[in-house]
Coordinates of N, CA and C in Angstrom, one line a residue:
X179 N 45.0 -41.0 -196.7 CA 45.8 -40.6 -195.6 C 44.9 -40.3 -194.4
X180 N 43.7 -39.9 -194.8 CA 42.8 -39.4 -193.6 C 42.4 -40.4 -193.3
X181 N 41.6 -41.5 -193.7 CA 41.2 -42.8 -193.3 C 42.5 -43.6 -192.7
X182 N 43.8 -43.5 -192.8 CA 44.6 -44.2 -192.3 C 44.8 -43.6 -190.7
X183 N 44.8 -42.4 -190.6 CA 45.0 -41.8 -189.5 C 44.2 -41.6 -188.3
X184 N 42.4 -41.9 -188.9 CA 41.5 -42.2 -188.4 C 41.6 -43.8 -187.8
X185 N 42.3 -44.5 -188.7 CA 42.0 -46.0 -188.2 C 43.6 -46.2 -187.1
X186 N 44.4 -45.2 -187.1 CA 45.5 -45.3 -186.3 C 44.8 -45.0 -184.6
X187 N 44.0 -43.6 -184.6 CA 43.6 -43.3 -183.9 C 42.4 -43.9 -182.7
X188 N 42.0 -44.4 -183.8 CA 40.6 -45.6 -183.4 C 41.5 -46.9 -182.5
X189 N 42.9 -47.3 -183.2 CA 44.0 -48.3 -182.0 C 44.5 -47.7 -181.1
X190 N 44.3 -46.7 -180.7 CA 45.6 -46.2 -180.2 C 44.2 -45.9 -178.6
X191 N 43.0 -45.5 -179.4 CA 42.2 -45.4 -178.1 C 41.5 -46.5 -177.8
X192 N 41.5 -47.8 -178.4 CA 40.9 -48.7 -178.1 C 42.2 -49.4 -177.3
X193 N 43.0 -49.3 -177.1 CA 44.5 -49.9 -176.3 C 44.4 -49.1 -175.0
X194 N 44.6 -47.4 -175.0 CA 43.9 -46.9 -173.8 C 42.7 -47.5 -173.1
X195 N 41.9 -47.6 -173.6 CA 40.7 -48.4 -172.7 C 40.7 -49.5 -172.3
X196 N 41.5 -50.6 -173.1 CA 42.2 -51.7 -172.8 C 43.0 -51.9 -171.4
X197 N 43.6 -50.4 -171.1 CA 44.5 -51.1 -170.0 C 44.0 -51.3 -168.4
X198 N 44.2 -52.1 -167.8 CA 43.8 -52.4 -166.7 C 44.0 -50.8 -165.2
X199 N 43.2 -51.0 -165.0 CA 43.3 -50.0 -163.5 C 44.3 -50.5 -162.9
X200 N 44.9 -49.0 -162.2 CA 45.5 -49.2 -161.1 C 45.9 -49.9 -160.3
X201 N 46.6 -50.9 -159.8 CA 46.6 -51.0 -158.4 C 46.7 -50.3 -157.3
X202 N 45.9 -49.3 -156.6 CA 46.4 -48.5 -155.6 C 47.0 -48.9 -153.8
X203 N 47.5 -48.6 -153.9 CA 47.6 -48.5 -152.2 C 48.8 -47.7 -151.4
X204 N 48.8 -47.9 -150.4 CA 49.5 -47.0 -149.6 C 50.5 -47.4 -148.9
X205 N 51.5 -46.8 -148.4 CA 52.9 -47.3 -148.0 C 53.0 -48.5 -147.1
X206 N 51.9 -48.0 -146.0 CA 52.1 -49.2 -144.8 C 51.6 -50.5 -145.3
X207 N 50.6 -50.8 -146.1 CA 50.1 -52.4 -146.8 C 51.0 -52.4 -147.6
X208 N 51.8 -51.5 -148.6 CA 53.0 -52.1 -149.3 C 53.8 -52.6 -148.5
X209 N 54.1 -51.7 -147.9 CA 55.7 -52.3 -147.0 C 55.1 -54.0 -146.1
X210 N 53.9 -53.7 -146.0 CA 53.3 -55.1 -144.9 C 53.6 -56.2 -145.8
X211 N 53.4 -56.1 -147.0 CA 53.1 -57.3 -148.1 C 54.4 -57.6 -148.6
X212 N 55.1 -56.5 -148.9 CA 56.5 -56.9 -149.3 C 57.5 -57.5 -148.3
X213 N 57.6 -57.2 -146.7 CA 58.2 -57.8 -146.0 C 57.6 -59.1 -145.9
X214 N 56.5 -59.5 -146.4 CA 56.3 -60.8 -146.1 C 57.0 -61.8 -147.5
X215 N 56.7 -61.0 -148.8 CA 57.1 -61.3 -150.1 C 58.5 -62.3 -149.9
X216 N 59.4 -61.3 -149.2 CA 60.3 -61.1 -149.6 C 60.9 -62.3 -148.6
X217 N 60.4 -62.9 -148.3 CA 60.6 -64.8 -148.0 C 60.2 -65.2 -148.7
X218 N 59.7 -65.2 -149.9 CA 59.3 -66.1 -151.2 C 59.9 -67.0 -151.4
X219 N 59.4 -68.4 -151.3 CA 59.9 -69.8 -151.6 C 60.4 -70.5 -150.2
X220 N 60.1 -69.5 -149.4 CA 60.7 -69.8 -147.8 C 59.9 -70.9 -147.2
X221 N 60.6 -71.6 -146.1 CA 59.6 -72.1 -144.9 C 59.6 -72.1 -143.7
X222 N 59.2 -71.9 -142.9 CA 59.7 -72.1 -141.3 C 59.1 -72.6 -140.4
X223 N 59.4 -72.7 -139.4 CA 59.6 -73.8 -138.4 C 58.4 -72.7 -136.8
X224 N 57.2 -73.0 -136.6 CA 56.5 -72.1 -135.4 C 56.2 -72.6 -134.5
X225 N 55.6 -72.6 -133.3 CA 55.3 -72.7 -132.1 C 54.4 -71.7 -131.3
X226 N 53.4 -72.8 -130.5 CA 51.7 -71.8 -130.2 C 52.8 -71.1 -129.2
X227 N 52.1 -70.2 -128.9 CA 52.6 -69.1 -127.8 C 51.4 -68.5 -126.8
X228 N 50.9 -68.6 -127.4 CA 49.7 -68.4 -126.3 C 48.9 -69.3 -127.1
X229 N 47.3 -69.7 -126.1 CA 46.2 -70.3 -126.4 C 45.3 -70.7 -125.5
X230 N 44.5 -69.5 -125.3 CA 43.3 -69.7 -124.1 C 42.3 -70.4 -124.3
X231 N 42.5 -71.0 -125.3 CA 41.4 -72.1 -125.3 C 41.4 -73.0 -124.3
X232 N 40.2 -73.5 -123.7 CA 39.9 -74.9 -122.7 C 39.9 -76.3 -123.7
X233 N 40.8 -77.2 -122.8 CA 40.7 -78.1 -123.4 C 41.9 -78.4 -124.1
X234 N 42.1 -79.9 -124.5 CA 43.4 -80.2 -125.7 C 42.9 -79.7 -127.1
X235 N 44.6 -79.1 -127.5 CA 44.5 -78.4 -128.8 C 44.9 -79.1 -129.7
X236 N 43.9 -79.2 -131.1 CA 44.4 -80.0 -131.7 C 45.8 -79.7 -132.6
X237 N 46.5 -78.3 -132.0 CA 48.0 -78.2 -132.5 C 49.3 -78.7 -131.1
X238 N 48.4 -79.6 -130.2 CA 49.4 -79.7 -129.3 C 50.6 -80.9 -130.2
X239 N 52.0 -80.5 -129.9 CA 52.6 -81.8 -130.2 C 52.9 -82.2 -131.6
X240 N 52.6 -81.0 -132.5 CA 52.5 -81.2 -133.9 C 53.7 -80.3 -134.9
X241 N 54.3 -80.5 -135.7 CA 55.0 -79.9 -136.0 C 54.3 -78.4 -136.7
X242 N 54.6 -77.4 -136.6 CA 53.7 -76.2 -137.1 C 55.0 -75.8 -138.7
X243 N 54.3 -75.3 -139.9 CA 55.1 -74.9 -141.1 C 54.7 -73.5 -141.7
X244 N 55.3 -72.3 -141.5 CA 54.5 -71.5 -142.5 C 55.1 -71.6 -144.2
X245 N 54.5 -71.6 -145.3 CA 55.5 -71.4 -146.3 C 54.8 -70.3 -147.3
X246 N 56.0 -69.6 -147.3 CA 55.3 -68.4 -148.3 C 55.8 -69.0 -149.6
X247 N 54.8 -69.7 -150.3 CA 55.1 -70.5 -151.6 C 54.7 -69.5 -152.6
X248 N 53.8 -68.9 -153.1 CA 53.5 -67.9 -154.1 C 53.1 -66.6 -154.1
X249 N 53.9 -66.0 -154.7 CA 54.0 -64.6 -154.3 C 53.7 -63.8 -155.9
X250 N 52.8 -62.7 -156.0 CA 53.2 -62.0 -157.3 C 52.1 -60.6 -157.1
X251 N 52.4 -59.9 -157.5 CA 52.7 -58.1 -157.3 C 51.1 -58.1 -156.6
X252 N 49.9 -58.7 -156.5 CA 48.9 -58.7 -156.1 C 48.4 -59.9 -155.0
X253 N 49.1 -60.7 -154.7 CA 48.8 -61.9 -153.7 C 49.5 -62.9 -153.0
X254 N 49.3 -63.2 -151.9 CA 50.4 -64.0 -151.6 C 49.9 -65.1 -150.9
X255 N 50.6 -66.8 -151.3 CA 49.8 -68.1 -150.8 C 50.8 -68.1 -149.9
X256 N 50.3 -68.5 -148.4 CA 50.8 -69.4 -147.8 C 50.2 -70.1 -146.8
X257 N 50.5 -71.3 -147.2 CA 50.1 -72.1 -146.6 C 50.7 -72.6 -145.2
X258 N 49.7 -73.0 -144.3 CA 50.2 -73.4 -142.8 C 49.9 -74.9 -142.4
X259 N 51.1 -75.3 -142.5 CA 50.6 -76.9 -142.2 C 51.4 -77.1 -140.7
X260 N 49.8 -78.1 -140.4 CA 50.3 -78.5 -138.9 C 50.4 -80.2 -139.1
X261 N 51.5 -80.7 -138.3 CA 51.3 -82.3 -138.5 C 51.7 -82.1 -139.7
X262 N 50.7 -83.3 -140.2 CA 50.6 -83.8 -141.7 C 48.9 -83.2 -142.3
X263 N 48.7 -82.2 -141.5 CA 47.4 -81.5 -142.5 C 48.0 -80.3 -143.0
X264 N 47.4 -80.6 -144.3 CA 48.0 -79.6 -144.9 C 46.6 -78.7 -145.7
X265 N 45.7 -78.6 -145.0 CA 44.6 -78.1 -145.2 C 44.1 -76.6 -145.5
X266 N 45.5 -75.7 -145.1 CA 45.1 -74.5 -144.4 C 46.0 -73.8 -145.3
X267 N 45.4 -72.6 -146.1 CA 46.2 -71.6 -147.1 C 46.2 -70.0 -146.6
X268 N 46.6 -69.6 -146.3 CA 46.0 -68.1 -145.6 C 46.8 -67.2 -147.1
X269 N 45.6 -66.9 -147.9 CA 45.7 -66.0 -148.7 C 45.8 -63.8 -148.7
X270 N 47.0 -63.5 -148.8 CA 47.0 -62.0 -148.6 C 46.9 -61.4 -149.8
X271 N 45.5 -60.6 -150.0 CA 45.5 -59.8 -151.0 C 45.3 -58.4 -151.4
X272 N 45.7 -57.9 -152.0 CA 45.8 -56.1 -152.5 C 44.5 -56.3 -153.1
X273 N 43.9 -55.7 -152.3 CA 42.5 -55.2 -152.5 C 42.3 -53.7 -153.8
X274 N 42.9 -52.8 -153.3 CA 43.0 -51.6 -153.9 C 42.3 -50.3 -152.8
X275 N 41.6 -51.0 -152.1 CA 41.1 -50.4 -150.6 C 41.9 -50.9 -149.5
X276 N 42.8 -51.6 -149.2 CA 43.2 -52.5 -148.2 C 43.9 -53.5 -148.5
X277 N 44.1 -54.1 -147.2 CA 44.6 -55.4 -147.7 C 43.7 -57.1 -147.1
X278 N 43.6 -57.6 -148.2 CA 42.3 -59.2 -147.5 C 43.2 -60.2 -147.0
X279 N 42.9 -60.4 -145.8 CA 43.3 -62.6 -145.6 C 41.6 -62.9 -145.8
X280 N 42.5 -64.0 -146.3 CA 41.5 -65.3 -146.3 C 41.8 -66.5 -145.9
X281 N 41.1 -67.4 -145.2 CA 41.6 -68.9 -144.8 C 40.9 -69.5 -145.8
X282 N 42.1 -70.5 -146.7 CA 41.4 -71.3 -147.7 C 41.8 -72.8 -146.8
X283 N 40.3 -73.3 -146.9 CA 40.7 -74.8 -145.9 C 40.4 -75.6 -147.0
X284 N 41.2 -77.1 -147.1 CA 40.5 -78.2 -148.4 C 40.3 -79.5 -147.4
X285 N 39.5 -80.5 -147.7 CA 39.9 -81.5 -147.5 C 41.2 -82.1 -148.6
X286 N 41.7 -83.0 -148.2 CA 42.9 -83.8 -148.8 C 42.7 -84.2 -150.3
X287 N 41.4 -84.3 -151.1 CA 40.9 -84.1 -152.2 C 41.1 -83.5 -152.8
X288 N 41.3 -82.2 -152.2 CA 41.4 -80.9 -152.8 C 39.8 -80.2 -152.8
X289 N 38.9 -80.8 -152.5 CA 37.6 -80.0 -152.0 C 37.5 -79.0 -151.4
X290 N 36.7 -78.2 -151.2 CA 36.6 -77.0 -150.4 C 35.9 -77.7 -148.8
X291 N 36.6 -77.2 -147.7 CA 35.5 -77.7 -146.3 C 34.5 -76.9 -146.6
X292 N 33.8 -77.0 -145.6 CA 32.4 -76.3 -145.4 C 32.6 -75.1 -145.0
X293 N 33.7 -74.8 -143.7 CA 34.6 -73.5 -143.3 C 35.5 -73.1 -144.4
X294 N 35.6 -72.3 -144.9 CA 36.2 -72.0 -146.1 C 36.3 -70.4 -146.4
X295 N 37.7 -70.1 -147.3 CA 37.6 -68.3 -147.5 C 37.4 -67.4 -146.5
X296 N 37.3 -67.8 -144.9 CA 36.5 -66.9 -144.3 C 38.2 -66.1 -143.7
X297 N 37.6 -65.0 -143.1 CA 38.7 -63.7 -143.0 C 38.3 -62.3 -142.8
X298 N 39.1 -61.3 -143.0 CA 38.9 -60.2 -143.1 C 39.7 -58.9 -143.4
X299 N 39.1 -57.9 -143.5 CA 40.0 -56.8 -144.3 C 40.1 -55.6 -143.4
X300 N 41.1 -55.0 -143.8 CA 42.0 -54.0 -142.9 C 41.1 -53.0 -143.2
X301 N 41.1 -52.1 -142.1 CA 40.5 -51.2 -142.0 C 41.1 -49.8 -141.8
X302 N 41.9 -49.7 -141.5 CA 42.8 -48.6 -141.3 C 44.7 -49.0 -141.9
X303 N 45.5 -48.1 -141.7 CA 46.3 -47.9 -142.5 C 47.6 -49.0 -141.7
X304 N 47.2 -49.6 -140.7 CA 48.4 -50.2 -139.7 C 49.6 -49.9 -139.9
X305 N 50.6 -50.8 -140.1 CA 51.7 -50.7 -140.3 C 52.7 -51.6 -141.2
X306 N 53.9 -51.2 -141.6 CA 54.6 -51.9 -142.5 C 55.1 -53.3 -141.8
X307 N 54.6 -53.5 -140.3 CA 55.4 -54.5 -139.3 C 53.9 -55.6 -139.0
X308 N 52.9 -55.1 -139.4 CA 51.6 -55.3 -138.5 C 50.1 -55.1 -139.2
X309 N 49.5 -55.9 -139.1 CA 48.1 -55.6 -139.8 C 46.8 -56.2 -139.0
X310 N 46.2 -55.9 -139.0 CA 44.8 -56.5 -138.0 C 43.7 -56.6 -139.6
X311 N 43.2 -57.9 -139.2 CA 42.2 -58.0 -140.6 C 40.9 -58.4 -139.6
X312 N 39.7 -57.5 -139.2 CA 38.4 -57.8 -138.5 C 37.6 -58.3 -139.1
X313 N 37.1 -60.0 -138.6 CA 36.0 -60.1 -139.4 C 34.9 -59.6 -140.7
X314 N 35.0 -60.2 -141.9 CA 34.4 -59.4 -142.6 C 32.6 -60.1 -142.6
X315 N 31.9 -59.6 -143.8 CA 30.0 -60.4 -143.0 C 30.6 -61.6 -143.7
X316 N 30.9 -61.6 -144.7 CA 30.8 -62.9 -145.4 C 31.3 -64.1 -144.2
X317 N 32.5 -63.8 -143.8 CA 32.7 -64.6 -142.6 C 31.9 -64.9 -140.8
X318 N 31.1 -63.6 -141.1 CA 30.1 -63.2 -139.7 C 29.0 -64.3 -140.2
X319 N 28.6 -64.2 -141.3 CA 27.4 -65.2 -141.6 C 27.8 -66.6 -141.8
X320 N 28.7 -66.8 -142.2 CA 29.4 -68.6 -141.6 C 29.5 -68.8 -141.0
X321 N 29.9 -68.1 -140.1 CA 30.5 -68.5 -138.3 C 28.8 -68.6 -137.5
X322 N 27.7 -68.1 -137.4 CA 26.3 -67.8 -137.2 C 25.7 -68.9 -138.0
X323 N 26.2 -69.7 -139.2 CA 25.4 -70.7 -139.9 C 26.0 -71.9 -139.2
X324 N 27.7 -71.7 -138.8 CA 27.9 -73.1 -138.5 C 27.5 -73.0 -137.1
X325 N 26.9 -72.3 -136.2 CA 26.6 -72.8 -135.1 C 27.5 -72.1 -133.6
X326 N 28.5 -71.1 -134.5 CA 29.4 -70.5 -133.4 C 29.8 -68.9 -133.7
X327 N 28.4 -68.8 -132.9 CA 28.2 -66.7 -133.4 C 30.0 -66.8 -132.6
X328 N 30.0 -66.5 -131.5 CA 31.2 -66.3 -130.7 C 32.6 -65.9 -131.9
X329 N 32.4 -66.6 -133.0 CA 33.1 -65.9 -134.3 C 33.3 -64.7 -134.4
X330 N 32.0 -64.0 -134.7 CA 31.9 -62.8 -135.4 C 32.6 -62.3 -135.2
X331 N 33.2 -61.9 -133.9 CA 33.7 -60.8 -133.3 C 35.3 -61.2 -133.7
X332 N 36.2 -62.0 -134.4 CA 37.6 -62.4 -134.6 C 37.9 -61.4 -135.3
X333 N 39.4 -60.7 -135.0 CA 40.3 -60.4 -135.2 C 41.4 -61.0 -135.8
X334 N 42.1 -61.5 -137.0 CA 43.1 -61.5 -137.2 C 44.3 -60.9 -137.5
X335 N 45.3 -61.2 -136.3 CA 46.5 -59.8 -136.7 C 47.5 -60.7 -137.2
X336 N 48.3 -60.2 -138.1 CA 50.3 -60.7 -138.5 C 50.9 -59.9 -138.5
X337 N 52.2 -60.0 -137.9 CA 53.2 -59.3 -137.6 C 54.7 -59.9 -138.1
X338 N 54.8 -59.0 -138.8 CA 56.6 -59.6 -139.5 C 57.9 -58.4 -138.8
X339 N 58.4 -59.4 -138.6 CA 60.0 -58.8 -138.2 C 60.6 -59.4 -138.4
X340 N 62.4 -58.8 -138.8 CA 63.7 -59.5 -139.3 C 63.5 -61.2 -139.1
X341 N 63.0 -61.3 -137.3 CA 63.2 -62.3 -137.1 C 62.4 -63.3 -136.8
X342 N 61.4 -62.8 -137.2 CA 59.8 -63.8 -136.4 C 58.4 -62.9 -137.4
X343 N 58.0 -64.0 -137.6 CA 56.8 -63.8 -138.2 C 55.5 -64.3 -137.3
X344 N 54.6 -63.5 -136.7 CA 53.5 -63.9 -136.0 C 52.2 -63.6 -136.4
X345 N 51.1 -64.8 -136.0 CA 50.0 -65.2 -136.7 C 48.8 -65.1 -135.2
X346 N 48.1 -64.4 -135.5 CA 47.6 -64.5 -133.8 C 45.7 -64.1 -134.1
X347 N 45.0 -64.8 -133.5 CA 43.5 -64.7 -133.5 C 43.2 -64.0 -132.3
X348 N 42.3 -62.8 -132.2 CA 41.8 -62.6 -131.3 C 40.4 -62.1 -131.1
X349 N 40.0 -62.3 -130.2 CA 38.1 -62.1 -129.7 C 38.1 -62.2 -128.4
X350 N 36.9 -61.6 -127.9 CA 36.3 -61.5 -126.4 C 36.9 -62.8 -125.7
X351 N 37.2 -63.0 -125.2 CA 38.1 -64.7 -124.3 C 38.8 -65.6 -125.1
X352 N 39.4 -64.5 -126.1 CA 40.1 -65.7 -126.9 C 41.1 -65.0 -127.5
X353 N 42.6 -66.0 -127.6 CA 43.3 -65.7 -127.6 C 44.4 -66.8 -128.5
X354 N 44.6 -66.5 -129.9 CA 45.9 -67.8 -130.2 C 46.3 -67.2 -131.3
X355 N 48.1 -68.1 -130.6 CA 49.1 -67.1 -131.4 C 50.1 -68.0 -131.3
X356 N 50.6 -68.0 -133.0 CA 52.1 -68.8 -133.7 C 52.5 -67.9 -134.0
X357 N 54.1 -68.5 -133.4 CA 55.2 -67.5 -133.4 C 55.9 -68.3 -134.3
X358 N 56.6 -67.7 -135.8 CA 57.8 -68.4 -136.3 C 59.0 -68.0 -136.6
X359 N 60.3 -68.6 -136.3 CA 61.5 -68.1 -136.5 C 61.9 -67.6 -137.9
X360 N 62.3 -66.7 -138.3 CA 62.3 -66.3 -139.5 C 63.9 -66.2 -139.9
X361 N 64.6 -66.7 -139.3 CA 66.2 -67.0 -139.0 C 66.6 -68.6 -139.6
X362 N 65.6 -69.1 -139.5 CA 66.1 -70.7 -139.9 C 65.0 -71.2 -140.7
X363 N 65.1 -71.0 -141.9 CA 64.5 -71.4 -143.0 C 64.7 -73.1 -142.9
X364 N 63.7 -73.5 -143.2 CA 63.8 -75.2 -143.7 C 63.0 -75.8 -144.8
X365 N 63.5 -77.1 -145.1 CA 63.0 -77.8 -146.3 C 61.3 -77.2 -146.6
X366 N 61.1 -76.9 -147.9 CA 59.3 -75.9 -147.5 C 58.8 -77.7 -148.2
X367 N 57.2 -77.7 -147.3 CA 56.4 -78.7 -147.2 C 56.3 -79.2 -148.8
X368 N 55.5 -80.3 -149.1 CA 54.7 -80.6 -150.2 C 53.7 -79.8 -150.1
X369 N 53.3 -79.4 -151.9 CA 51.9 -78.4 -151.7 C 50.4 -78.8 -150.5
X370 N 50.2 -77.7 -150.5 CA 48.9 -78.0 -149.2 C 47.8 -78.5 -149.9
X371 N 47.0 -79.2 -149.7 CA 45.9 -79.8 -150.6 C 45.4 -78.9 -151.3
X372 N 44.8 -79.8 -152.6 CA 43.9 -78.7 -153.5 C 45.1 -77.3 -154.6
X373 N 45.7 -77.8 -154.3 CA 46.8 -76.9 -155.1 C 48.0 -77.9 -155.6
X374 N 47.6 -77.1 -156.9 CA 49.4 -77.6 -158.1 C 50.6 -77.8 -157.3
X375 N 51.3 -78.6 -157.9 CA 52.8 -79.1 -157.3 C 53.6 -78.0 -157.6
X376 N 53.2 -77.1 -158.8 CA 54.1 -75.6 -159.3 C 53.7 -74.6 -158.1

């Protein structure tokens, strides 16, 4: 009886140690992530709104798509296709400190570009409407290897409301921002390169 009770006890804490940590976080990145969630399987229809860049953009003229295609209690894909590139994934994830974007870019192979993963993580508590993600190094030191310190310093903020979802870059003289209707859902894209048809 004693050896059985011992070997009960020996499962019962080796299952305790087994279980995974927490996910922690805090109301405002929950509510941020869940309002975005909660278009899951959605697509929509955007348009630049501002863009101080000099020069032709290569989103002039092009149809813009956000689709929040996969969603689950720790991360969210969606991908942004302009035209017919479908290159561009902006990944949101529950850090357990924050919350991360990442730009996942492929070529049409499904390769990784050379610009890839780059992004940043929240630093304060924003809001359930709003998040600002500041350059993180990993992305300071890409932007400096490809040739365009002028990076470092990006900001990316998103902002979700009932009726618009907004996507906006910002740094010292620089300024771009997609606005999308969150009212008229449409046909969602074929997967974005580099990713399963599920």
């Amino acid at each position: 009886m004693k050896l059985l009770t011992a070997a009960a006890l020996m499962l019962a804490s080796t299952a305790a140690l087994a279980r995974p940590a927490p996910l922690v976080s805090i109301p405002s990145h929950d509510g941020f992530f869940d309002n975005i969630a909660a278009h899951c399987g959605k697509a929509f229809e955007g348009k630049v709104t501002v863009d101080s860049a000099t020069g032709p953009s290569s989103f002039a003229d092009k149809k813009l798509v956000m689709h929040v295609r996969k969603c689950n209690e720790r991360e969210l894909q969606v991908p942004f296709h302009v035209g017919d590139d479908a290159s561009r994934t902006w990944i949101i994830t529950k850090t357990g400190s924050g919350l991360s974007l990442k730009h996942d870019h492929r070529h049409k192979d499904g390769s990784d570009d050379v610009s890839t993963m780059y992004g940043g993580h929240t630093l304060d508590a924003g809001f359930a409407n709003m998040q600002s993600f500041p350059a993180d190094q990993y992305s300071k030191e890409l932007f400096v290897s490809q040739g365009i310190p002028q990076s470092v310093g990006n900001t990316w903020q998103m902002y979700i409301y009932p009726e618009q979802f907004t996507y906006r870059l910002i740094r010292q003289g620089r300024e771009f921002r997609v606005d999308f209707d969150l009212t008229k859902p449409i046909t969602p894209p074929a997967s974005p390169w580099g990713y399963s048809v599920n």
